[in-house]
């Protein structure tokens, strides 16, 4: 019985075939995501933006808070963004900032900035979490702060659309705008090595 269940998942080929094991690393299977190495590096300087358009947009959004962006600056940025993307309507300011920020490091899938709540790179204006709404640590009661986030670019590398077992999901979608993780500032540990932290899910961006 165990052998039949084992073979029904086709996982036996991963053990019996060296070729199958090697193909699983870059391609994944129905039940296993492709394997990658995460390279940790500093974010490039904003002056290293891919082109003048990206550099200008990024500079404008870094210069102002989203609450007090000059309307003229915003109009220029929106017009240029619309021309670049072929859109006829203005885009979400958070979305503009997200695009221009990731443009200087297009392959990034994770952003780490320990305990800096204002470092979250939100994909759009909906589903933005106020850090005051982050629950305290379940173990010690101290506050949690932002530590890192998982970007939607990771979905491309995981080939989610090509994996039948995920592509056929109907009850929920395997996608996100960003996954922001908040951790205990005391770095406390419980009875086990693993301690539950807080994850905030921001839905994927849907243009109007």
Tab-separated table of C-alpha atoms in Angstrom:
chain	number	residue	atom	x	y	z
A	1	UNK	CA	0.000	0.000	0.000
A	2	UNK	CA	2.760	2.438	0.892
A	3	UNK	CA	4.609	1.620	-2.314
A	4	UNK	CA	1.539	2.321	-4.453
A	5	UNK	CA	0.940	5.661	-2.758
A	6	UNK	CA	4.589	6.510	-3.201
A	7	UNK	CA	4.513	5.686	-6.880
A	8	UNK	CA	1.191	7.441	-7.445
A	9	UNK	CA	2.956	10.739	-6.801
A	10	UNK	CA	5.731	9.897	-9.249
A	11	UNK	CA	8.218	10.835	-6.568
A	12	UNK	CA	9.964	7.496	-6.933
A	13	UNK	CA	11.574	8.787	-10.123
A	14	UNK	CA	13.305	11.525	-8.155
A	15	UNK	CA	15.155	8.889	-6.178
A	16	UNK	CA	15.724	6.280	-8.855
A	17	UNK	CA	16.837	8.672	-11.588
A	18	UNK	CA	19.786	11.039	-11.296
A	19	UNK	CA	18.513	12.867	-14.370
A	20	UNK	CA	15.127	13.439	-12.720
A	21	UNK	CA	16.800	14.794	-9.598
A	22	UNK	CA	18.898	17.215	-11.614
A	23	UNK	CA	15.900	18.412	-13.625
A	24	UNK	CA	13.916	19.019	-10.448
A	25	UNK	CA	16.369	21.681	-9.241
A	26	UNK	CA	15.719	24.301	-11.968
A	27	UNK	CA	12.285	23.144	-13.099
A	28	UNK	CA	10.488	21.891	-9.993
A	29	UNK	CA	7.619	19.413	-10.111
A	30	UNK	CA	3.916	19.407	-9.309
A	31	UNK	CA	4.769	19.245	-5.610
A	32	UNK	CA	8.233	20.792	-5.362
A	33	UNK	CA	9.203	24.346	-6.314
A	34	UNK	CA	12.408	24.962	-8.288
A	35	UNK	CA	15.509	25.471	-6.167
A	36	UNK	CA	17.432	28.751	-6.182
A	37	UNK	CA	20.208	30.365	-4.212
A	38	UNK	CA	19.355	33.678	-2.576
A	39	UNK	CA	22.164	36.185	-3.039
A	40	UNK	CA	22.225	38.900	-0.376
A	41	UNK	CA	23.358	42.313	-1.553
A	42	UNK	CA	22.867	45.992	-0.825
A	43	UNK	CA	20.248	47.742	-2.902
A	44	UNK	CA	21.902	49.699	-5.741
A	45	UNK	CA	22.145	53.445	-5.377
A	46	UNK	CA	19.185	55.277	-6.865
A	47	UNK	CA	21.585	56.899	-9.324
A	48	UNK	CA	22.060	53.457	-10.841
A	49	UNK	CA	18.477	53.355	-12.082
A	50	UNK	CA	18.200	51.695	-15.467
A	51	UNK	CA	17.478	54.939	-17.271
A	52	UNK	CA	16.765	58.611	-16.764
A	53	UNK	CA	13.008	58.031	-16.608
A	54	UNK	CA	13.289	55.571	-13.730
A	55	UNK	CA	15.827	57.742	-11.916
A	56	UNK	CA	13.595	60.819	-12.091
A	57	UNK	CA	10.514	59.024	-10.838
A	58	UNK	CA	12.411	57.433	-7.986
A	59	UNK	CA	13.975	60.735	-6.971
A	60	UNK	CA	10.575	62.436	-6.838
A	61	UNK	CA	9.018	59.751	-4.675
A	62	UNK	CA	12.004	59.634	-2.347
A	63	UNK	CA	11.938	63.420	-1.963
A	64	UNK	CA	8.331	63.623	-0.794
A	65	UNK	CA	6.071	61.680	1.480
A	66	UNK	CA	3.059	60.320	-0.388
A	67	UNK	CA	0.843	62.644	1.674
A	68	UNK	CA	2.507	65.870	0.501
A	69	UNK	CA	3.716	65.218	-3.027
A	70	UNK	CA	3.453	68.377	-5.096
A	71	UNK	CA	0.597	68.033	-7.572
A	72	UNK	CA	2.717	69.313	-10.464
A	73	UNK	CA	5.430	66.778	-9.716
A	74	UNK	CA	2.812	64.052	-9.436
A	75	UNK	CA	1.221	65.018	-12.744
A	76	UNK	CA	4.557	64.888	-14.518
A	77	UNK	CA	5.391	61.530	-12.990
A	78	UNK	CA	1.979	60.119	-13.801
A	79	UNK	CA	2.106	61.361	-17.380
A	80	UNK	CA	5.536	59.869	-17.952
A	81	UNK	CA	4.530	56.612	-16.324
A	82	UNK	CA	1.371	56.398	-18.405
A	83	UNK	CA	3.356	56.959	-21.587
A	84	UNK	CA	5.893	54.332	-20.605
A	85	UNK	CA	3.271	51.736	-19.711
A	86	UNK	CA	0.728	52.655	-22.357
A	87	UNK	CA	-1.917	53.584	-19.779
A	88	UNK	CA	-4.481	56.342	-20.175
A	89	UNK	CA	-5.382	56.781	-16.501
A	90	UNK	CA	-3.269	57.833	-13.531
A	91	UNK	CA	-1.627	55.098	-11.516
A	92	UNK	CA	-1.621	54.433	-7.790
A	93	UNK	CA	1.246	56.480	-6.193
A	94	UNK	CA	2.405	53.455	-4.209
A	95	UNK	CA	2.442	51.443	-7.421
A	96	UNK	CA	4.573	54.072	-9.149
A	97	UNK	CA	7.040	54.011	-6.271
A	98	UNK	CA	7.115	50.213	-6.291
A	99	UNK	CA	7.859	50.039	-10.019
A	100	UNK	CA	10.602	52.632	-9.879
A	101	UNK	CA	12.210	51.096	-6.817
A	102	UNK	CA	12.378	47.542	-8.123
A	103	UNK	CA	13.511	48.796	-11.534
A	104	UNK	CA	17.025	49.358	-10.182
A	105	UNK	CA	17.255	45.707	-9.103
A	106	UNK	CA	14.752	43.771	-11.176
A	107	UNK	CA	15.698	40.315	-9.903
A	108	UNK	CA	15.111	41.057	-6.225
A	109	UNK	CA	12.608	38.764	-4.537
A	110	UNK	CA	13.141	39.700	-0.883
A	111	UNK	CA	13.842	42.991	0.891
A	112	UNK	CA	15.383	42.987	4.377
A	113	UNK	CA	15.413	46.006	6.677
A	114	UNK	CA	15.292	44.899	10.283
A	115	UNK	CA	12.867	46.725	12.546
A	116	UNK	CA	12.346	49.729	10.297
A	117	UNK	CA	8.581	50.018	9.925
A	118	UNK	CA	8.797	52.696	7.240
A	119	UNK	CA	10.982	50.493	5.025
A	120	UNK	CA	8.104	48.386	3.687
A	121	UNK	CA	7.787	48.756	-0.085
A	122	UNK	CA	4.045	48.513	-0.597
A	123	UNK	CA	2.883	47.501	-4.065
A	124	UNK	CA	-0.239	49.685	-4.015
A	125	UNK	CA	-2.367	51.792	-1.672
A	126	UNK	CA	-4.875	49.099	-0.739
A	127	UNK	CA	-4.033	46.717	2.068
A	128	UNK	CA	-1.288	48.926	3.518
A	129	UNK	CA	-0.737	48.038	7.172
A	130	UNK	CA	-0.294	50.668	9.858
A	131	UNK	CA	2.506	49.467	12.129
A	132	UNK	CA	0.347	50.367	15.142
A	133	UNK	CA	-1.977	47.542	14.103
A	134	UNK	CA	0.741	44.888	14.280
A	135	UNK	CA	-0.040	42.582	17.237
A	136	UNK	CA	2.583	42.153	19.976
A	137	UNK	CA	4.687	39.034	20.334
A	138	UNK	CA	2.598	36.061	21.448
A	139	UNK	CA	5.417	34.797	23.633
A	140	UNK	CA	6.798	37.812	25.532
A	141	UNK	CA	4.279	40.565	24.791
A	142	UNK	CA	6.795	43.030	23.345
A	143	UNK	CA	6.126	44.847	20.102
A	144	UNK	CA	6.855	43.464	16.684
A	145	UNK	CA	8.470	45.520	13.938
A	146	UNK	CA	8.982	45.026	10.228
A	147	UNK	CA	11.957	42.831	9.355
A	148	UNK	CA	11.610	41.669	5.755
A	149	UNK	CA	9.177	41.249	2.884
A	150	UNK	CA	8.690	38.794	0.041
A	151	UNK	CA	8.102	40.439	-3.328
A	152	UNK	CA	5.731	39.205	-6.058
A	153	UNK	CA	8.689	38.688	-8.418
A	154	UNK	CA	9.305	35.416	-6.594
A	155	UNK	CA	6.210	33.944	-8.248
A	156	UNK	CA	7.901	34.190	-11.643
A	157	UNK	CA	10.877	32.167	-10.478
A	158	UNK	CA	8.655	29.551	-8.828
A	159	UNK	CA	6.842	28.939	-12.145
A	160	UNK	CA	3.515	28.785	-10.308
A	161	UNK	CA	1.480	28.937	-13.521
A	162	UNK	CA	3.313	25.888	-14.834
A	163	UNK	CA	2.670	23.683	-11.807
A	164	UNK	CA	-0.561	21.771	-12.275
A	165	UNK	CA	-1.216	21.159	-8.602
A	166	UNK	CA	-1.145	24.924	-7.958
A	167	UNK	CA	-2.609	26.148	-11.224
A	168	UNK	CA	-5.818	24.197	-10.578
A	169	UNK	CA	-6.477	25.706	-7.157
A	170	UNK	CA	-9.977	27.173	-7.070
A	171	UNK	CA	-10.475	28.127	-3.423
A	172	UNK	CA	-7.515	30.514	-3.255
A	173	UNK	CA	-4.917	32.009	-5.537
A	174	UNK	CA	-1.192	31.523	-5.097
A	175	UNK	CA	-0.236	35.151	-5.599
A	176	UNK	CA	0.411	38.258	-3.560
A	177	UNK	CA	1.357	41.910	-3.797
A	178	UNK	CA	3.791	41.632	-0.939
A	179	UNK	CA	4.217	39.525	2.191
A	180	UNK	CA	5.476	41.700	5.053
A	181	UNK	CA	6.902	39.897	8.080
A	182	UNK	CA	7.054	41.563	11.499
A	183	UNK	CA	9.179	40.029	14.262
A	184	UNK	CA	9.649	40.481	17.997
A	185	UNK	CA	12.141	43.248	18.823
A	186	UNK	CA	13.422	41.159	21.734
A	187	UNK	CA	14.197	38.203	19.453
A	188	UNK	CA	12.711	35.986	22.128
A	189	UNK	CA	12.451	32.243	21.774
A	190	UNK	CA	9.841	29.878	23.093
A	191	UNK	CA	10.048	26.288	24.201
A	192	UNK	CA	11.094	25.308	20.682
A	193	UNK	CA	13.540	26.849	18.240
A	194	UNK	CA	10.691	28.238	16.137
A	195	UNK	CA	8.534	31.140	17.328
A	196	UNK	CA	5.402	32.318	15.555
A	197	UNK	CA	5.712	35.809	14.108
A	198	UNK	CA	3.278	38.053	12.225
A	199	UNK	CA	2.808	38.110	8.452
A	200	UNK	CA	0.738	40.722	6.645
A	201	UNK	CA	-0.610	39.778	3.220
A	202	UNK	CA	-1.141	42.560	0.707
A	203	UNK	CA	-3.155	41.382	-2.317
A	204	UNK	CA	-1.740	41.637	-5.814
A	205	UNK	CA	-2.170	44.935	-7.629
A	206	UNK	CA	-5.122	45.106	-9.996
A	207	UNK	CA	-5.153	48.099	-12.311
A	208	UNK	CA	-8.494	49.838	-12.694
